Short mmCIF file of C-alpha atoms and ligand atoms in Angstrom, two decimals:
data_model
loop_
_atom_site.label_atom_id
_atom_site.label_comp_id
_atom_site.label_asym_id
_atom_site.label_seq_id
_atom_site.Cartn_x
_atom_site.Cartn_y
_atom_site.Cartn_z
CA UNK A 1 88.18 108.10 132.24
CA UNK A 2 86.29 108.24 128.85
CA UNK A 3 82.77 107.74 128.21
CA UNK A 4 80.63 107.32 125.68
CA UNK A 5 77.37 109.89 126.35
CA UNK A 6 75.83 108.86 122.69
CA UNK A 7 76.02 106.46 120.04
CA UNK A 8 77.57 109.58 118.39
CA UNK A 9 79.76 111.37 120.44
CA UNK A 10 82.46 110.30 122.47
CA UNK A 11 83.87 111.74 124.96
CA UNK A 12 86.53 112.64 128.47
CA UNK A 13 86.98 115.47 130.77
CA UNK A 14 88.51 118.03 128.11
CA UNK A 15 87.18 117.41 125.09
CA UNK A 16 84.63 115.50 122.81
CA UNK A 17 84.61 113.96 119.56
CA UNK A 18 81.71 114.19 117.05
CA UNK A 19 80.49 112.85 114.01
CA UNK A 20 80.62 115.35 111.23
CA UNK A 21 78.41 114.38 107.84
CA UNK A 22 80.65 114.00 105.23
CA UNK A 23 79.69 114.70 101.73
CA UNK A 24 79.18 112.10 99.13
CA UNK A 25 79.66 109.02 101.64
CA UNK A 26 77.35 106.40 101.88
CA UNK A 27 74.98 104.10 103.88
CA UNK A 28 75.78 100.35 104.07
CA UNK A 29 73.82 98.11 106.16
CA UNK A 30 72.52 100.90 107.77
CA UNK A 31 75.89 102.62 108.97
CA UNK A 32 77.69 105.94 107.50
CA UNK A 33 80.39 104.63 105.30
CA UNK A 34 82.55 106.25 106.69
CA UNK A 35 82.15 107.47 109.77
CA UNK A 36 83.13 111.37 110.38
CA UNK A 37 84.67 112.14 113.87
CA UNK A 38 86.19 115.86 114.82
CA UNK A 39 86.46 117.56 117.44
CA UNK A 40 82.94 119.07 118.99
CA UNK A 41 82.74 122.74 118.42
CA UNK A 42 86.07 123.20 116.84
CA UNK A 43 87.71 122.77 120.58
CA UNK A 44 90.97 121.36 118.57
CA UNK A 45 93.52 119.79 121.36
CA UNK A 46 96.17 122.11 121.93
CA UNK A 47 99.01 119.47 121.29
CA UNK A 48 99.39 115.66 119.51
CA UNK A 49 100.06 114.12 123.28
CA UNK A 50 97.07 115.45 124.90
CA UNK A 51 95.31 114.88 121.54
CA UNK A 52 96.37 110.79 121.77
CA UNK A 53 95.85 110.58 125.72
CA UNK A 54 92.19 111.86 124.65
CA UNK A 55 92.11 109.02 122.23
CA UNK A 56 93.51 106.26 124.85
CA UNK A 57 90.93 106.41 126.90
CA UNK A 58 88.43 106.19 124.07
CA UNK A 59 90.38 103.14 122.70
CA UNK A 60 90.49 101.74 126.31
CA UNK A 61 86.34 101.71 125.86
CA UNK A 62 86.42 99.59 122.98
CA UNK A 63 84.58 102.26 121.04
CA UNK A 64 86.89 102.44 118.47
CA UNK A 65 86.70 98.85 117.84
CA UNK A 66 83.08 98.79 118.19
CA UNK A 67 82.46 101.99 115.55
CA UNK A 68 85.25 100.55 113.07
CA UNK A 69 83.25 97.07 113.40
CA UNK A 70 79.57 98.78 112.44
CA UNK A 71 81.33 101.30 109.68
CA UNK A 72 84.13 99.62 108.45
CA UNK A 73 85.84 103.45 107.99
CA UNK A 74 86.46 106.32 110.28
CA UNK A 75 87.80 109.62 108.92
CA UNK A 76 89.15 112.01 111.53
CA UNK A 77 89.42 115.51 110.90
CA UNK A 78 90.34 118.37 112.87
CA UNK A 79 93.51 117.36 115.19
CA UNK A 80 96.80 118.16 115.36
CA UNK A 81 98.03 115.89 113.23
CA UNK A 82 101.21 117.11 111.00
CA UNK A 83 103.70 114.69 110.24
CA UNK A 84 105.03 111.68 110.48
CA UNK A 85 105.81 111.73 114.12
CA UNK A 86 102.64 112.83 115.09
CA UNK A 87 100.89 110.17 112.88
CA UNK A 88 103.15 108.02 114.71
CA UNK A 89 101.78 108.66 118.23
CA UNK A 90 98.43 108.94 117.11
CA UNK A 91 98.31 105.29 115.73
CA UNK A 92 99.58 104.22 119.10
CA UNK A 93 96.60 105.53 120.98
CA UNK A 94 94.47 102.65 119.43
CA UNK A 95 96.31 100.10 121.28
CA UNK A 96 95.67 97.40 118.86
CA UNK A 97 97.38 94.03 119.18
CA UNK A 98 100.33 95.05 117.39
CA UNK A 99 102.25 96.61 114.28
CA UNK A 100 101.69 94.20 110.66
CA UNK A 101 104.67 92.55 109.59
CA UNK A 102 104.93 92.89 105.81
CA UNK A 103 105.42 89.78 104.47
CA UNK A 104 105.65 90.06 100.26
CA UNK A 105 105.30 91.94 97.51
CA UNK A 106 103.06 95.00 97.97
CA UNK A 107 104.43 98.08 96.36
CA UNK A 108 107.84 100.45 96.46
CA UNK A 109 107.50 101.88 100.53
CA UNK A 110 110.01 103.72 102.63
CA UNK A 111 109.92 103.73 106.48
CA UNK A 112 109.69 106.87 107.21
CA UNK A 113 109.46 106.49 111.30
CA UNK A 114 108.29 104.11 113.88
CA UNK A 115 105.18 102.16 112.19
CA UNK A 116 104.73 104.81 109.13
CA UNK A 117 105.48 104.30 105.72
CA UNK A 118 105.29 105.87 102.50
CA UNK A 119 101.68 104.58 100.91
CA UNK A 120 103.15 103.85 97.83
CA UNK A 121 105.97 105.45 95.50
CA UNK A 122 104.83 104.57 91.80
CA UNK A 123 103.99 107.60 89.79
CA UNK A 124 101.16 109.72 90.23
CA UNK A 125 99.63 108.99 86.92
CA UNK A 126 99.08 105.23 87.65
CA UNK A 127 95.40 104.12 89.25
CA UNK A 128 95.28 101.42 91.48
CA UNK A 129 92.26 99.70 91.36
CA UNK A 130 89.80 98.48 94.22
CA UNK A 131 91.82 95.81 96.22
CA UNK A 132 91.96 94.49 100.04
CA UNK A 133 95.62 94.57 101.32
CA UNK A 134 97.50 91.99 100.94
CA UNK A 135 94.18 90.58 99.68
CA UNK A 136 96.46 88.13 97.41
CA UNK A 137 98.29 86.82 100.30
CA UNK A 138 97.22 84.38 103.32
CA UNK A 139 99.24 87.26 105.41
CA UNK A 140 97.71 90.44 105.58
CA UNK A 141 96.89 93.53 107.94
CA UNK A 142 94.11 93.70 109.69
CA UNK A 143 93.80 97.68 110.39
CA UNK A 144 94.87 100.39 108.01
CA UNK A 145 95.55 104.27 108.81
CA UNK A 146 96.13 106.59 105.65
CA UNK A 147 97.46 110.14 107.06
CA UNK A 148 96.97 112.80 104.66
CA UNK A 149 99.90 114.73 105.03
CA UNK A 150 100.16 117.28 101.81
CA UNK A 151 96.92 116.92 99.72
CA UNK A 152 97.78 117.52 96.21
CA UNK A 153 96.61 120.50 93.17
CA UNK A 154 93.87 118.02 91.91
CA UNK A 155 93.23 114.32 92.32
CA UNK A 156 94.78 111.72 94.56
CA UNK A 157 91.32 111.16 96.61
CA UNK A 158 91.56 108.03 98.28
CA UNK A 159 88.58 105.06 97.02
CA UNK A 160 87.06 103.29 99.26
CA UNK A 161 84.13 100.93 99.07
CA UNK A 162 82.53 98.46 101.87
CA UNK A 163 83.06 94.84 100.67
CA UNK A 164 80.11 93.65 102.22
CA UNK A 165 78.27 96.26 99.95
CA UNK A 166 80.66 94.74 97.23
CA UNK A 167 79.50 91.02 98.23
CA UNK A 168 75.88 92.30 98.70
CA UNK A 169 75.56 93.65 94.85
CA UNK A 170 77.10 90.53 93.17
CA UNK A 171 75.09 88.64 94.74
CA UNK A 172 72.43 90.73 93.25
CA UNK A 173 74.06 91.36 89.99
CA UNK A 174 76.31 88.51 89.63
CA UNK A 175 75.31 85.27 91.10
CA UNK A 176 76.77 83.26 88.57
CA UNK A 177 80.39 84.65 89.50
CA UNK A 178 80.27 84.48 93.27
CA UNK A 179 79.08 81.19 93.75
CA UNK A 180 81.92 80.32 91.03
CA UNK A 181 84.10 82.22 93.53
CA UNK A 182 82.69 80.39 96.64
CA UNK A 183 83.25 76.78 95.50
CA UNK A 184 86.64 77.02 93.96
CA UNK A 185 88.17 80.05 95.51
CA UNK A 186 90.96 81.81 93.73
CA UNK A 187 94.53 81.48 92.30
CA UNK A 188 96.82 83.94 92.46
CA UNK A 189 100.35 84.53 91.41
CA UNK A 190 102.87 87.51 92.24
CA UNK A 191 106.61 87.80 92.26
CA UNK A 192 109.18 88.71 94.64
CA UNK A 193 111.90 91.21 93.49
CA UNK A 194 115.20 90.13 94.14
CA UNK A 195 117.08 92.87 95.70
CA UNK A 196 121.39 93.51 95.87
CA UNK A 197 122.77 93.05 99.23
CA UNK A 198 123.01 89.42 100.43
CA UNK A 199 124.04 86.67 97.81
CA UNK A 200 121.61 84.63 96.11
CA UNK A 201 121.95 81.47 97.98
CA UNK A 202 120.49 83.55 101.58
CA UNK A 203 118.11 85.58 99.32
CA UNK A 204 116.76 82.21 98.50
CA UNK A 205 116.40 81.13 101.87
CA UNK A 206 114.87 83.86 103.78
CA UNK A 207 112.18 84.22 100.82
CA UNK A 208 111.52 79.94 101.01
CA UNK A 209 111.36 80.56 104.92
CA UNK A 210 108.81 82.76 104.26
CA UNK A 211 106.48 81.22 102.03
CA UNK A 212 106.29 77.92 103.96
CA UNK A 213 106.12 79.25 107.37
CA UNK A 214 103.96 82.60 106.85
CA UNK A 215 102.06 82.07 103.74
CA UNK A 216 101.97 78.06 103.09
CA UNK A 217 102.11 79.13 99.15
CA UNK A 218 103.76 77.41 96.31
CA UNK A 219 107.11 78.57 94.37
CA UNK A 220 108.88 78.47 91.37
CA UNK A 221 112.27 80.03 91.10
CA UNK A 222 112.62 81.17 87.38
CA UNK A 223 115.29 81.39 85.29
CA UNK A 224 116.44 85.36 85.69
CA UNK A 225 116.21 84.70 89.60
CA UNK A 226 113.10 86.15 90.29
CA UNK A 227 110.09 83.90 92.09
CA UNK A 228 106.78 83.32 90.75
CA UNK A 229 104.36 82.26 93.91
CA UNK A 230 100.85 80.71 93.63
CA UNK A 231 98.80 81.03 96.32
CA UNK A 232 95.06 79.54 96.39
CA UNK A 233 92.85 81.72 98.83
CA UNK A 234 89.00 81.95 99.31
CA UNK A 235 87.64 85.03 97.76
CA UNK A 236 84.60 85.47 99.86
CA UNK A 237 84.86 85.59 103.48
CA UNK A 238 82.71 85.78 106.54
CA UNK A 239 83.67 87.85 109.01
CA UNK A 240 83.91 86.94 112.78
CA UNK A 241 82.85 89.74 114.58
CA UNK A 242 79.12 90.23 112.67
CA UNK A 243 79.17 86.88 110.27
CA UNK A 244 78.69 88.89 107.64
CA UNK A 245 80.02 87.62 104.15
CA UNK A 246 82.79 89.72 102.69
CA UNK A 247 84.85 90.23 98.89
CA UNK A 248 88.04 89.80 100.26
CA UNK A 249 90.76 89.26 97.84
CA UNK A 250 92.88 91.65 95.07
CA UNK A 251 90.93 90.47 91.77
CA UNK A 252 90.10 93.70 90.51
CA UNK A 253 93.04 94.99 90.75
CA UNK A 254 95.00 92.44 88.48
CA UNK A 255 92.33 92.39 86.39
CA UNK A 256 92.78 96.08 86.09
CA UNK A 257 96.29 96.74 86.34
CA UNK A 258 96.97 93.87 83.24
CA UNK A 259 93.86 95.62 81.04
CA UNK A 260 95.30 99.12 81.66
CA UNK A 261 98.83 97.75 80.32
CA UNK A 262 97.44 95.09 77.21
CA UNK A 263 98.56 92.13 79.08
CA UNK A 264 95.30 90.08 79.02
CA UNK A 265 96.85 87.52 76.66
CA UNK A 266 99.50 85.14 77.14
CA UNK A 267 102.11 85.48 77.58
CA UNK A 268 100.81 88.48 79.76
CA UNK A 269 103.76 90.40 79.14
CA UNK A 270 102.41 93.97 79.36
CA UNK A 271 103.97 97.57 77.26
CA UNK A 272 105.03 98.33 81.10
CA UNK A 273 107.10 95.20 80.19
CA UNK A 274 105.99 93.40 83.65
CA UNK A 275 104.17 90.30 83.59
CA UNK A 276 100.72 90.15 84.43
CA UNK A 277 99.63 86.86 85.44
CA UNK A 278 95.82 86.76 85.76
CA UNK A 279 93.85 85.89 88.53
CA UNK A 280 92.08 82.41 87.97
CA UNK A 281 89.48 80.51 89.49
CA UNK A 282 90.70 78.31 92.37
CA UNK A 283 90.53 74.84 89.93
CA UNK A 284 92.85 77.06 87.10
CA UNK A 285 90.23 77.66 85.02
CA UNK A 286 89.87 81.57 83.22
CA UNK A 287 87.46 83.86 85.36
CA UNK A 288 85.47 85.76 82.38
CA UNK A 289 86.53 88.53 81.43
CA UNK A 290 82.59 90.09 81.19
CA UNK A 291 82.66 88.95 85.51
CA UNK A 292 85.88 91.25 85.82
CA UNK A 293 84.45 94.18 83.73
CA UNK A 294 81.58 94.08 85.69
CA UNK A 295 83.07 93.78 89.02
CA UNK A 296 85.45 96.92 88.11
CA UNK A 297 82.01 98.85 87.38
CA UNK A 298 80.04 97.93 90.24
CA UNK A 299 83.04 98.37 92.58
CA UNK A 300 83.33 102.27 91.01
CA UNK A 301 79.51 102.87 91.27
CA UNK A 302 79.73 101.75 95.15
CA UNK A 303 82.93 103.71 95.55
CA UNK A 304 83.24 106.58 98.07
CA UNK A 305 86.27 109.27 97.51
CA UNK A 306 87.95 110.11 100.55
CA UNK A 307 87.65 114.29 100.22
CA UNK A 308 91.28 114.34 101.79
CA UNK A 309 92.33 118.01 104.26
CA UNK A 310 95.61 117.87 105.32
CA UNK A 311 95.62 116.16 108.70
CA UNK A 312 93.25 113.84 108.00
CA UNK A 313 93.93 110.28 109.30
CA UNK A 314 91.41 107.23 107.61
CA UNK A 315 91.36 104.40 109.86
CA UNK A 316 89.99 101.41 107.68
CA UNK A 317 88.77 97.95 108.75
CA UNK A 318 90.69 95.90 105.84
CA UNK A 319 88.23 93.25 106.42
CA UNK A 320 85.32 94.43 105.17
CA UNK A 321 87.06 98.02 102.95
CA UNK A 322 88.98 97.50 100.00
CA UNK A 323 90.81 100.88 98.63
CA UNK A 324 92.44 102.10 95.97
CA UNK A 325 94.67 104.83 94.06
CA UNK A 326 93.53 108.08 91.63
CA UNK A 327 95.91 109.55 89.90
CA UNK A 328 97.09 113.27 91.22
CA UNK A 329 98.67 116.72 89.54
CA UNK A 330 100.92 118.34 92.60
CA UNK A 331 102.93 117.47 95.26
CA UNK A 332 101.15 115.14 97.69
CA UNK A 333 102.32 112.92 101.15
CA UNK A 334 100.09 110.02 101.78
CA UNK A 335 101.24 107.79 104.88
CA UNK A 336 99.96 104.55 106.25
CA UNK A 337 100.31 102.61 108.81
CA UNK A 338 99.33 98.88 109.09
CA UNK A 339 98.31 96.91 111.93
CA UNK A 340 97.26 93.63 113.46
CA UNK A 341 93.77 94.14 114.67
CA UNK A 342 91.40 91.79 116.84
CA UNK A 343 89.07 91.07 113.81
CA UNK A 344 89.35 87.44 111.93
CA UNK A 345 87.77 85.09 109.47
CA UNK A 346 85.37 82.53 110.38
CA UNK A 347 84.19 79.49 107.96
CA UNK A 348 81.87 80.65 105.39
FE1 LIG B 1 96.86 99.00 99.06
#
């Protein structure tokens, strides 16, 4: 049976887990952001399944839940972690509640096993900015794990920041923009790809099932047969376990995304020849653009990049860490895995 002998170190009969400093991270509310755990004194576990039995009886503990609650981000380095299938039992070992369902638009994925997907397939030259999963949808993970699998020639560190840090320096900086952002909440639009394969009239149905049961959103069906959704979501949150406030939401990178591709004016039809809707204020009206600049600065001075070795798993509270995408030169495998965790949302 595990115990825990420290605040920092954790550990069963065989072998013991450690926090390592990592370079460059941070200090938010008085926690390492993130958290470094390896094994102590290099005793590496000879195999994944003795590796993830190790990490059971942690879970069992509620450690994991507890550390993940105080830093928001654990990186764990040093076990035998090398593919997909042993990414795939090491998730396991967490025992959350149970695997996300993805419900909308996120980005092009491939399974690639049981609960692990391919992070995202767009090219390597296009950044992603700061965002919260499925931050633009009612329906969203609660857990993330990002398996460095093949850590590319140059770039491709993952960004993270803590959105309570986030919330804590508009306040500061911003007032004018959260409390904007706390009485009228946010609009936000996104589309649904229609795909080959069933005929239009069940591709319509499954996607309206969706949206009224899962994500209580409104829809428009346009004219080429693609959807345009509206969804209006608080921005700020307060989390349940601490009642902490948090920036939870995917402003920043719309905001982004439409700058980096000159789609900032209507029509918002950008030289990547997408639409970019923007992001508006819950009652329709324009969010300035000077609030969006600024929140794209502050969110890269607050930033931490994940120093990715190959084996590396992030585990990342998606409540209260938003992440993003660098560009990368080489070949590189990022995997993730999404889950439903035991953390919620409680009224601000
Ligand atoms: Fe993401």
């Amino acid at each position: 049976m595990a115990t825990i002998t420290s605040t920092t170190t954790l550990q069963d009969s065989d072998l013991t887990l450690e926090v390592f400093d990592i370079p460059s991270s941070r200090v938010v509310h008085g926690k390492a952001f993130p958290l470094g755990l390896h094994p102590k004194d290099g005793a590496v576990p000879g195999d994944i399944n003795s590796a993830v039995r190790y990490l059971e009886n942690i879970a069992k503990t509620g450690a994991f839940r507890s550390l993940l609650s105080q830093h928001g981000a654990i990186l764990f380095r040093g076990l035998p972690i090398k593919n997909a299938q042993d990414f795939s039992k090491f998730v396991t070992a967490f025992q959350l509640p149970q695997p996300h369902r993805e419900v909308g638009l996120a980005g092009k994925r491939t399974t690639v096993t049981t609960n692990i997907k391919t992070a995202n397939e767009e090219p390597p030259d296009v950044k992603f900015y700061y965002h919260s999963e499925y931050g633009r949808s009612a329906y969203f993970p609660g857990v993330l794990f990002f398996f460095s699998e093949i850590v590319p020639e140059q770039g491709g560190q993952t960004p993270l920041l803590s959105s309570l840090e986030l919330y804590d320096r508009l306040a500061a900086d911003l007032p004018e923009f959260l409390k904007d952002l706390s009485e009228k909440g946010g609009n936000d639009s996104y589309g649904f790809e229609i795909k080959d394969g069933d005929s239009l009239e069940v591709q319509r149905e499954k996607v309206e099932t969706v949206l009224r049961d899962t994500l209580q959103a409104k829809a428009e069906w346009q004219p080429n047969g693609s959807l345009h959704v509206l969804q209006h979501l608080p921005a700020i949150r307060r989390i349940g376990s601490t009642g902490k406030p948090t920036f939870f939401n995917g402003f920043a990178g719309v905001y982004g995304r439409g700058r980096d591709n000159n789609a900032l004016e209507p029509p918002y039809r950008g030289i990547d020849e997408k639409y970019h809707l923007p992001t508006t204020y819950g009652d329709g009206t324009a969010i300035p653009v000077e609030y969006q600049e600024r929140l794209l600065e502050i969110s890269d001075e607050i930033g931490f990049l994940t120093p990715w070795q190959p084996g590396d798993v992030a585990l990342i509270d998606n409540y209260t860490v938003q992440h993003a995408r660098t560009p990368w030169k080489g070949d590189r495998s990022l995997l993730v895995s999404l889950w439903d965790g035991h953390e919620k949302f409680v009224p601000l």
